[in-house]
Amino acid sequence: MKGWQNSRKPKAVVVGGSIAGISCAHALIEAGWDVVVLEKSCAPPSGSPTGAGLGLDPSAQKIIQTWLRNPQLLHNSTLPLTIDQNQATDGEKKISWTLTRDENFNFRAAYWTDLYSLLYNALQSDTVLWGHYFLSFCISDDKTSVTVKCKVLETGDTIDIVGDLLIAADGCLSSIRKSFLPNLKLRYSGYTAWRGVLDFSNNKHAEAVLDLKKAYPDLGKCLYFDLSSRTHSVIYELLNQRINWIWYINQPEPELKGNSVTMKVSSDMIEQLHEAAEKVWVPGLATIIKETKEPFLNVMYDCEPLKQIFWDNVVLIGDAAHPTTPHGLRSTNMSVLDAAVLGKCLQKWGVENLNLALEDYQSIRLPVTSKQVLHSRRMGCIKQGLNVAGRRPFDPRTATPEECDDLQQKNMPFFTDVPSIFDVTT
């Protein structure tokens, strides 16, 4: 192993304190780096305003467990997803039937805030600087350091933080990426996604959940996809008696305000959502949607795979490196693997060979994430009945078994053989 042991301890500045940024902190600390994470939010999240449920694949599970003091905590705070089922729904007749069923699925269902808390609480408390708003960065003339300028929101002061490496974990709308790729435009998918989590732990919604479980008998271990004409929904159970649901709706691109893909919704929009759910879905799912407090609306984007994800001593990870639609359950999983591979590459090469380390990271991750982003795009188009080259628009009522096979998660490239940290030798 080369590197940091023979000199000073290198330092990384991570911009973005979501799961991607926190994962980077774990991976780089494990590699022997000092890490500081800058996050504009003023405190750790107690709720989940822009995320709800997520599915962790086996590789991400294994990596996260190495970052926790007690690996069993991940198992204790998630539920198994051992079944991947796609089914068709006839909204008029209120009936559903199975299109595909894979009983060898090996994911786990996590609530975003639960997973975040696990990862955050396993770090030293001073790793994340809350209420620090990223402003700009400057790479030194000799390319050996980067200075990050940020605003401390509590005081209004502007401060500089110097590191050997700047990690952009600032999401799909990354401002750091924009400084290198100013003309890159995200691609609107053609649809938005209503999302929500129903908490039924207080028995208030017990009857609705009983009805739901009659329609979806494997809740608690199954990832359900319901497909109707040019639309589909996702539903699965989370720990502590919560139901996570997503409903994708084709529509023209909405106008977004601010630096977020989450739209503000009005009471009128929510009322229209409830009325539409009654017409499209079986009563169990429609009731869950109607009883969910504060559903939110995400606008779905991805972009053409990037050919480069680092410049000098600045590197992109997570959604900043590969904005994706969520149909392959990739966003969080790609972020965790990005972080782990980056950490191993830095450990392998040392800070004095930073360029080689970042080239290594890029060469391992880009072939994987590029194919996964494009496959997720294709899955979304199929399930939404949109045009896909080489096939007719998917209609769940008339689809052939061969057409239905394309719906399964296991078709994701690198689904079981993803090149990851285990391919980085020291």
Coordinates of C-alpha atoms in Angstrom, one line a residue:
M1 CA 0.0 0.0 0.0
K2 CA 1.3 3.4 -0.9
G3 CA 0.7 6.8 0.5
W4 CA -0.7 8.7 3.4
Q5 CA 1.0 6.7 6.3
N6 CA 4.4 8.1 5.2
S7 CA 3.3 11.8 5.2
R8 CA 0.6 14.0 6.7
K9 CA -3.0 12.9 6.8
P10 CA -4.8 14.0 3.7
K11 CA -8.1 16.0 3.9
A12 CA -11.3 15.8 1.9
V13 CA -14.0 18.4 1.8
V14 CA -17.4 16.9 0.9
V15 CA -20.2 19.2 -0.3
G16 CA -23.6 17.7 0.4
G17 CA -24.6 16.0 3.6
S18 CA -27.2 13.6 2.3
I19 CA -26.6 9.8 2.1
A20 CA -24.0 10.1 -0.6
G21 CA -22.0 12.6 1.3
I22 CA -22.2 10.7 4.6
S23 CA -21.2 7.5 2.8
C24 CA -18.1 9.3 1.5
A25 CA -17.2 10.4 5.0
H26 CA -17.3 6.8 6.2
A27 CA -15.3 5.4 3.2
L28 CA -12.6 8.1 3.3
I29 CA -12.2 8.0 7.1
E30 CA -11.8 4.2 6.7
A31 CA -9.1 5.0 4.1
G32 CA -7.2 7.1 6.6
W33 CA -8.3 10.6 5.5
D34 CA -9.6 13.5 7.5
V35 CA -13.1 14.5 6.2
V36 CA -15.3 17.5 6.7
V37 CA -18.9 17.5 5.2
L38 CA -20.6 20.8 4.4
E39 CA -24.4 20.7 4.6
K40 CA -26.7 23.7 4.1
S41 CA -29.4 22.3 6.3
C42 CA -29.1 23.6 9.9
A43 CA -29.6 20.3 11.7
P44 CA -29.7 16.5 11.0
P45 CA -33.0 15.5 9.4
S46 CA -35.8 14.3 11.7
G47 CA -38.2 13.7 8.8
S48 CA -37.8 13.0 5.1
P49 CA -39.0 15.9 3.0
T50 CA -37.5 14.8 -0.3
G51 CA -37.2 11.0 0.2
A52 CA -39.3 8.2 1.7
G53 CA -38.6 4.5 1.2
L54 CA -35.7 3.0 -0.6
G55 CA -34.4 -0.5 -1.4
L56 CA -30.8 -1.6 -0.5
D57 CA -29.1 -4.2 -2.7
P58 CA -26.8 -6.8 -1.2
S59 CA -23.6 -5.0 -2.1
A60 CA -24.7 -1.8 -0.5
Q61 CA -25.9 -3.7 2.6
K62 CA -22.5 -5.4 3.0
I63 CA -20.7 -2.0 2.6
I64 CA -22.9 -0.2 5.1
Q65 CA -22.5 -2.9 7.7
T66 CA -18.7 -2.3 7.6
W67 CA -19.3 1.3 8.5
L68 CA -21.5 0.6 11.6
R69 CA -20.2 -0.2 15.1
N70 CA -22.9 -2.9 15.2
P71 CA -23.6 -4.4 11.8
Q72 CA -26.8 -5.9 13.0
L73 CA -28.3 -2.4 13.3
L74 CA -28.9 -2.3 9.5
H75 CA -30.9 -5.6 9.7
N76 CA -32.8 -4.3 12.7
S77 CA -33.9 -1.1 11.0
T78 CA -35.0 -2.5 7.7
L79 CA -37.4 -5.1 6.3
P80 CA -36.6 -7.8 3.8
L81 CA -37.7 -7.5 0.2
T82 CA -37.4 -11.1 -1.0
I83 CA -40.0 -10.9 -3.8
D84 CA -40.1 -8.6 -6.8
Q85 CA -43.6 -8.7 -8.3
N86 CA -45.1 -6.9 -11.2
Q87 CA -48.9 -7.0 -11.6
A88 CA -51.5 -5.5 -13.9
T89 CA -54.5 -3.6 -12.5
D90 CA -57.8 -3.0 -14.3
G91 CA -59.1 0.2 -12.7
E92 CA -62.7 -0.3 -13.9
K93 CA -63.1 -3.9 -12.7
K94 CA -60.9 -3.3 -9.7
I95 CA -58.9 -6.5 -10.2
S96 CA -55.2 -7.3 -10.4
W97 CA -53.3 -10.2 -11.8
T98 CA -49.6 -11.2 -11.7
L99 CA -47.3 -10.5 -14.7
T100 CA -44.0 -11.5 -13.2
R101 CA -42.8 -12.8 -9.8
D102 CA -39.2 -13.3 -8.7
E103 CA -38.9 -14.9 -5.3
N104 CA -35.1 -14.7 -5.2
F105 CA -34.9 -11.0 -4.7
N106 CA -32.5 -10.0 -1.9
F107 CA -33.0 -6.4 -1.1
R108 CA -34.0 -4.7 2.1
A109 CA -36.5 -1.9 2.5
A110 CA -35.4 1.2 4.5
Y111 CA -37.0 4.5 5.4
W112 CA -34.7 7.3 4.2
T113 CA -34.4 8.9 7.6
D114 CA -33.8 5.7 9.4
L115 CA -30.9 4.8 7.1
Y116 CA -29.5 8.3 7.3
S117 CA -29.6 8.3 11.1
L118 CA -27.7 5.0 11.2
L119 CA -24.9 6.3 9.0
Y120 CA -24.8 9.8 10.6
N121 CA -24.7 8.5 14.2
A122 CA -21.8 6.2 13.4
L123 CA -19.6 9.3 12.6
Q124 CA -17.9 11.6 15.0
S125 CA -20.2 14.5 15.7
D126 CA -17.9 17.1 14.3
T127 CA -17.6 15.5 10.8
V128 CA -20.6 17.3 9.4
L129 CA -20.8 21.1 9.5
W130 CA -24.5 21.9 9.6
G131 CA -25.7 25.2 8.2
H132 CA -22.7 25.7 5.9
Y133 CA -23.8 26.8 2.5
F134 CA -21.4 26.1 -0.3
L135 CA -20.5 29.2 -2.4
S136 CA -17.5 28.4 -4.6
F137 CA -14.2 26.5 -4.9
C138 CA -10.7 27.3 -6.2
I139 CA -8.1 24.8 -7.2
S140 CA -4.5 25.8 -6.4
D141 CA -2.1 26.6 -9.3
D142 CA -0.1 23.5 -8.6
K143 CA -3.2 21.3 -8.4
T144 CA -2.3 20.1 -5.0
S145 CA -5.1 21.6 -3.0
V146 CA -8.6 23.0 -3.3
T147 CA -10.1 25.9 -1.3
V148 CA -13.8 25.8 -0.6
K149 CA -15.7 28.9 0.3
C150 CA -18.9 28.6 2.2
K151 CA -21.3 30.8 4.2
V152 CA -22.1 30.0 7.9
L153 CA -25.8 30.5 7.9
E154 CA -26.1 31.1 11.7
T155 CA -23.6 34.0 11.7
G156 CA -23.5 35.1 8.1
D157 CA -19.7 34.7 8.0
T158 CA -17.9 33.5 4.9
I159 CA -15.1 31.0 5.6
D160 CA -12.6 29.1 3.6
I161 CA -11.8 25.4 4.1
V162 CA -8.7 23.9 2.4
G163 CA -8.4 20.3 1.5
D164 CA -6.6 17.9 -0.8
L165 CA -9.8 16.8 -2.5
L166 CA -13.2 18.2 -3.1
I167 CA -16.0 15.7 -3.4
A168 CA -19.2 16.9 -5.0
A169 CA -22.1 15.0 -3.4
D170 CA -24.5 17.9 -4.1
G171 CA -27.2 15.9 -6.0
C172 CA -28.6 15.7 -9.5
L173 CA -28.6 19.5 -9.8
S174 CA -25.0 19.8 -8.7
S175 CA -23.6 23.3 -8.9
I176 CA -20.0 21.9 -8.8
R177 CA -20.7 19.7 -11.8
K178 CA -22.1 22.8 -13.6
S179 CA -18.7 24.6 -13.2
F180 CA -17.1 21.9 -15.3
L181 CA -20.0 21.0 -17.6
P182 CA -22.0 24.3 -17.9
N183 CA -23.9 23.1 -21.0
L184 CA -25.1 19.8 -19.5
K185 CA -28.8 19.6 -19.4
L186 CA -30.9 17.1 -17.4
R187 CA -33.4 15.0 -19.4
Y188 CA -37.0 15.2 -18.3
S189 CA -38.4 11.7 -18.2
G190 CA -41.9 12.5 -19.3
Y191 CA -43.5 11.9 -15.9
T192 CA -43.6 13.0 -12.3
A193 CA -43.9 10.8 -9.2
W194 CA -46.3 11.3 -6.3
R195 CA -44.7 9.8 -3.1
G196 CA -45.9 9.2 0.4
V197 CA -45.5 7.2 3.6
L198 CA -48.5 6.1 5.6
D199 CA -47.8 5.5 9.3
F200 CA -50.4 3.1 10.7
S201 CA -48.7 2.5 14.1
N202 CA -51.4 4.3 16.0
N203 CA -54.2 2.0 14.6
K204 CA -55.9 5.1 13.1
H205 CA -55.5 3.5 9.6
A206 CA -55.7 -0.1 10.7
E207 CA -58.8 -0.9 8.6
A208 CA -57.3 0.6 5.5
V209 CA -54.1 -1.4 6.0
L210 CA -56.1 -4.6 6.5
D211 CA -57.8 -4.0 3.1
L212 CA -54.4 -3.2 1.6
K213 CA -52.9 -6.5 2.8
K214 CA -55.8 -8.4 1.3
A215 CA -54.9 -7.0 -2.1
Y216 CA -51.1 -7.3 -1.4
P217 CA -50.7 -10.4 0.8
D218 CA -46.9 -10.4 0.7
L219 CA -46.5 -6.9 2.1
G220 CA -43.6 -6.9 4.5
K221 CA -41.4 -8.9 2.1
C222 CA -42.5 -8.0 -1.4
L223 CA -41.7 -5.1 -3.7
Y224 CA -45.0 -4.6 -5.6
F225 CA -45.2 -2.8 -9.0
D226 CA -48.8 -2.2 -10.2
L227 CA -49.1 -1.4 -13.9
S228 CA -52.2 0.2 -15.5
S229 CA -52.6 1.9 -18.8
R230 CA -49.6 4.3 -19.3
T231 CA -48.9 4.5 -15.6
H232 CA -47.6 2.5 -12.7
S233 CA -47.2 2.5 -8.9
V234 CA -44.8 1.0 -6.4
I235 CA -45.8 -0.1 -2.9
Y236 CA -43.9 -1.9 -0.1
E237 CA -43.8 -1.9 3.7
L238 CA -41.3 -0.2 5.9
L239 CA -40.3 -1.0 9.5
N240 CA -42.4 0.3 12.3
Q241 CA -45.8 -0.1 10.5
R242 CA -45.3 2.2 7.6
I243 CA -46.4 1.8 4.0
N244 CA -44.3 3.5 1.3
W245 CA -45.9 4.2 -2.1
I246 CA -45.0 5.9 -5.3
W247 CA -47.2 6.7 -8.3
Y248 CA -45.8 7.8 -11.7
I249 CA -47.9 10.0 -13.9
N250 CA -47.2 11.0 -17.5
Q251 CA -47.4 14.8 -18.0
P252 CA -45.6 17.7 -19.6
E253 CA -42.6 19.0 -17.8
P254 CA -43.6 21.2 -14.8
E255 CA -41.9 24.4 -14.0
L256 CA -39.6 24.0 -11.1
K257 CA -38.6 26.9 -8.8
G258 CA -35.4 26.8 -6.7
N259 CA -32.7 24.2 -6.6
S260 CA -34.9 21.1 -6.1
V261 CA -36.7 18.5 -8.1
T262 CA -39.4 18.3 -5.4
M263 CA -42.5 20.5 -6.3
K264 CA -44.7 22.3 -3.8
V265 CA -48.2 20.9 -4.0
S266 CA -51.5 22.5 -3.3
S267 CA -54.6 21.1 -1.7
D268 CA -56.3 21.2 -5.1
M269 CA -53.5 19.0 -6.5
I270 CA -53.8 16.5 -3.7
E271 CA -57.6 16.4 -4.2
Q272 CA -57.1 15.6 -7.9
L273 CA -54.6 12.9 -6.9
H274 CA -57.2 11.3 -4.6
E275 CA -59.9 11.4 -7.3
A276 CA -57.6 9.9 -9.9
A277 CA -56.4 7.1 -7.5
E278 CA -60.1 6.0 -7.0
K279 CA -60.4 5.5 -10.8
V280 CA -57.0 3.9 -11.5
W281 CA -56.2 1.6 -8.6
V282 CA -57.8 -1.1 -6.5
P283 CA -59.6 0.2 -3.4
G284 CA -56.9 -0.8 -1.0
L285 CA -54.1 1.2 -2.7
A286 CA -56.4 4.2 -3.4
T287 CA -57.4 4.4 0.3
I288 CA -53.7 4.3 1.4
I289 CA -52.9 7.2 -1.0
K290 CA -55.9 9.2 0.3
E291 CA -55.1 8.7 3.9
T292 CA -51.4 9.7 3.6
K293 CA -50.5 13.0 5.1
E294 CA -48.4 15.4 3.1
P295 CA -47.7 13.5 -0.1
F296 CA -45.1 15.2 -2.2
L297 CA -44.3 15.3 -5.9
N298 CA -40.9 14.7 -7.5
V299 CA -40.1 15.6 -11.1
M300 CA -38.2 12.7 -12.7
Y301 CA -34.9 13.5 -14.5
D302 CA -31.8 11.8 -15.6
C303 CA -29.0 12.7 -18.0
E304 CA -26.9 11.1 -20.7
P305 CA -24.0 9.2 -18.9
L306 CA -21.0 11.4 -18.3
K307 CA -17.7 10.5 -19.9
Q308 CA -15.7 12.1 -17.1
I309 CA -16.5 12.5 -13.3
F310 CA -13.3 14.1 -12.0
W311 CA -11.2 17.1 -12.8
D312 CA -7.8 17.7 -11.1
N313 CA -8.7 17.2 -7.4
V314 CA -12.5 17.6 -7.7
V315 CA -14.6 14.4 -8.1
L316 CA -18.4 13.7 -8.5
I317 CA -20.2 11.0 -6.6
G318 CA -23.8 9.9 -6.3
D319 CA -26.5 11.7 -8.2
A320 CA -24.0 14.5 -9.0
A321 CA -22.1 11.9 -11.1
H322 CA -25.1 10.0 -12.6
P323 CA -28.6 11.5 -12.2
T324 CA -31.0 8.7 -12.6
T325 CA -34.7 7.8 -12.6
P326 CA -35.6 5.5 -9.7
H327 CA -37.0 2.4 -11.4
G328 CA -34.0 0.2 -10.8
L329 CA -33.6 1.2 -7.2
R330 CA -30.2 2.6 -8.1
S331 CA -29.7 6.1 -6.6
T332 CA -28.8 5.2 -3.0
N333 CA -27.1 2.0 -4.0
M334 CA -24.9 3.7 -6.6
S335 CA -24.0 6.4 -4.1
V336 CA -22.9 3.9 -1.5
L337 CA -20.8 1.9 -4.0
D338 CA -19.3 5.1 -5.4
A339 CA -18.2 6.1 -1.9
A340 CA -16.8 2.7 -1.1
V341 CA -14.8 2.5 -4.4
L342 CA -13.5 6.0 -4.1
G343 CA -12.3 5.3 -0.6
K344 CA -10.5 2.1 -1.6
C345 CA -8.9 3.8 -4.6
L346 CA -7.6 6.6 -2.4
Q347 CA -6.3 4.1 0.1
K348 CA -4.6 2.2 -2.7
W349 CA -2.8 5.1 -4.4
G350 CA -2.3 7.7 -1.6
V351 CA -2.7 11.4 -1.8
E352 CA 0.6 11.8 -3.7
N353 CA -1.0 9.8 -6.6
L354 CA -4.4 11.5 -6.4
N355 CA -4.9 11.6 -10.2
L356 CA -4.3 7.9 -10.5
A357 CA -6.7 7.2 -7.7
L358 CA -9.4 9.2 -9.3
E359 CA -8.8 7.6 -12.7
D360 CA -9.1 4.2 -11.0
Y361 CA -12.4 5.3 -9.4
Q362 CA -13.7 6.6 -12.7
S363 CA -12.7 3.5 -14.7
I364 CA -14.4 1.2 -12.2
R365 CA -17.7 3.1 -11.7
L366 CA -18.5 4.7 -15.0
P367 CA -19.1 1.5 -17.0
V368 CA -21.4 0.3 -14.3
T369 CA -23.4 3.5 -13.5
S370 CA -23.7 4.4 -17.2
K371 CA -25.4 1.1 -18.1
Q372 CA -27.6 1.2 -15.0
V373 CA -28.8 4.8 -15.6
L374 CA -29.8 3.9 -19.2
H375 CA -31.5 0.6 -18.1
S376 CA -33.5 2.5 -15.4
R377 CA -34.6 5.0 -18.1
R378 CA -35.7 2.2 -20.3
M379 CA -37.6 0.4 -17.5
G380 CA -39.4 3.7 -16.7
C381 CA -40.5 4.2 -20.3
I382 CA -41.7 0.6 -20.6
K383 CA -43.8 0.8 -17.4
Q384 CA -45.2 4.2 -18.3
G385 CA -46.2 3.0 -21.8
L386 CA -43.9 5.4 -23.4
N387 CA -42.0 4.8 -26.7
V388 CA -39.0 2.5 -26.5
A389 CA -36.9 1.8 -29.6
G390 CA -37.5 -1.7 -31.0
R391 CA -40.7 -2.5 -29.2
R392 CA -44.4 -1.5 -29.1
P393 CA -45.6 0.7 -26.1
F394 CA -46.2 -1.6 -23.2
D395 CA -49.8 -2.4 -22.3
P396 CA -50.2 -4.6 -19.2
R397 CA -53.5 -5.9 -20.4
T398 CA -52.1 -7.4 -23.7
A399 CA -48.4 -7.9 -22.9
T400 CA -46.8 -11.1 -23.9
P401 CA -44.7 -13.1 -21.3
E402 CA -41.6 -12.0 -23.1
E403 CA -42.6 -8.4 -22.9
C404 CA -43.4 -8.8 -19.2
D405 CA -39.9 -10.3 -18.5
D406 CA -38.4 -6.9 -19.2
L407 CA -40.1 -5.5 -16.1
Q408 CA -38.0 -7.5 -13.6
Q409 CA -35.4 -5.9 -11.4
K410 CA -32.9 -8.8 -12.0
N411 CA -32.4 -7.6 -15.6
M412 CA -30.5 -4.5 -14.3
P413 CA -26.9 -4.6 -15.7
F414 CA -24.4 -5.7 -13.0
F415 CA -27.4 -6.8 -10.9
T416 CA -25.4 -9.6 -9.1
D417 CA -21.8 -9.0 -10.3
V418 CA -21.3 -5.3 -9.8
P419 CA -17.6 -4.3 -9.9
S420 CA -17.1 -2.7 -6.5
I421 CA -14.6 -2.2 -3.7
F422 CA -13.6 -5.9 -4.0
D423 CA -12.0 -5.2 -7.4
V424 CA -9.7 -2.5 -5.9
T425 CA -6.5 -4.3 -4.7
T426 CA -4.0 -2.6 -2.5

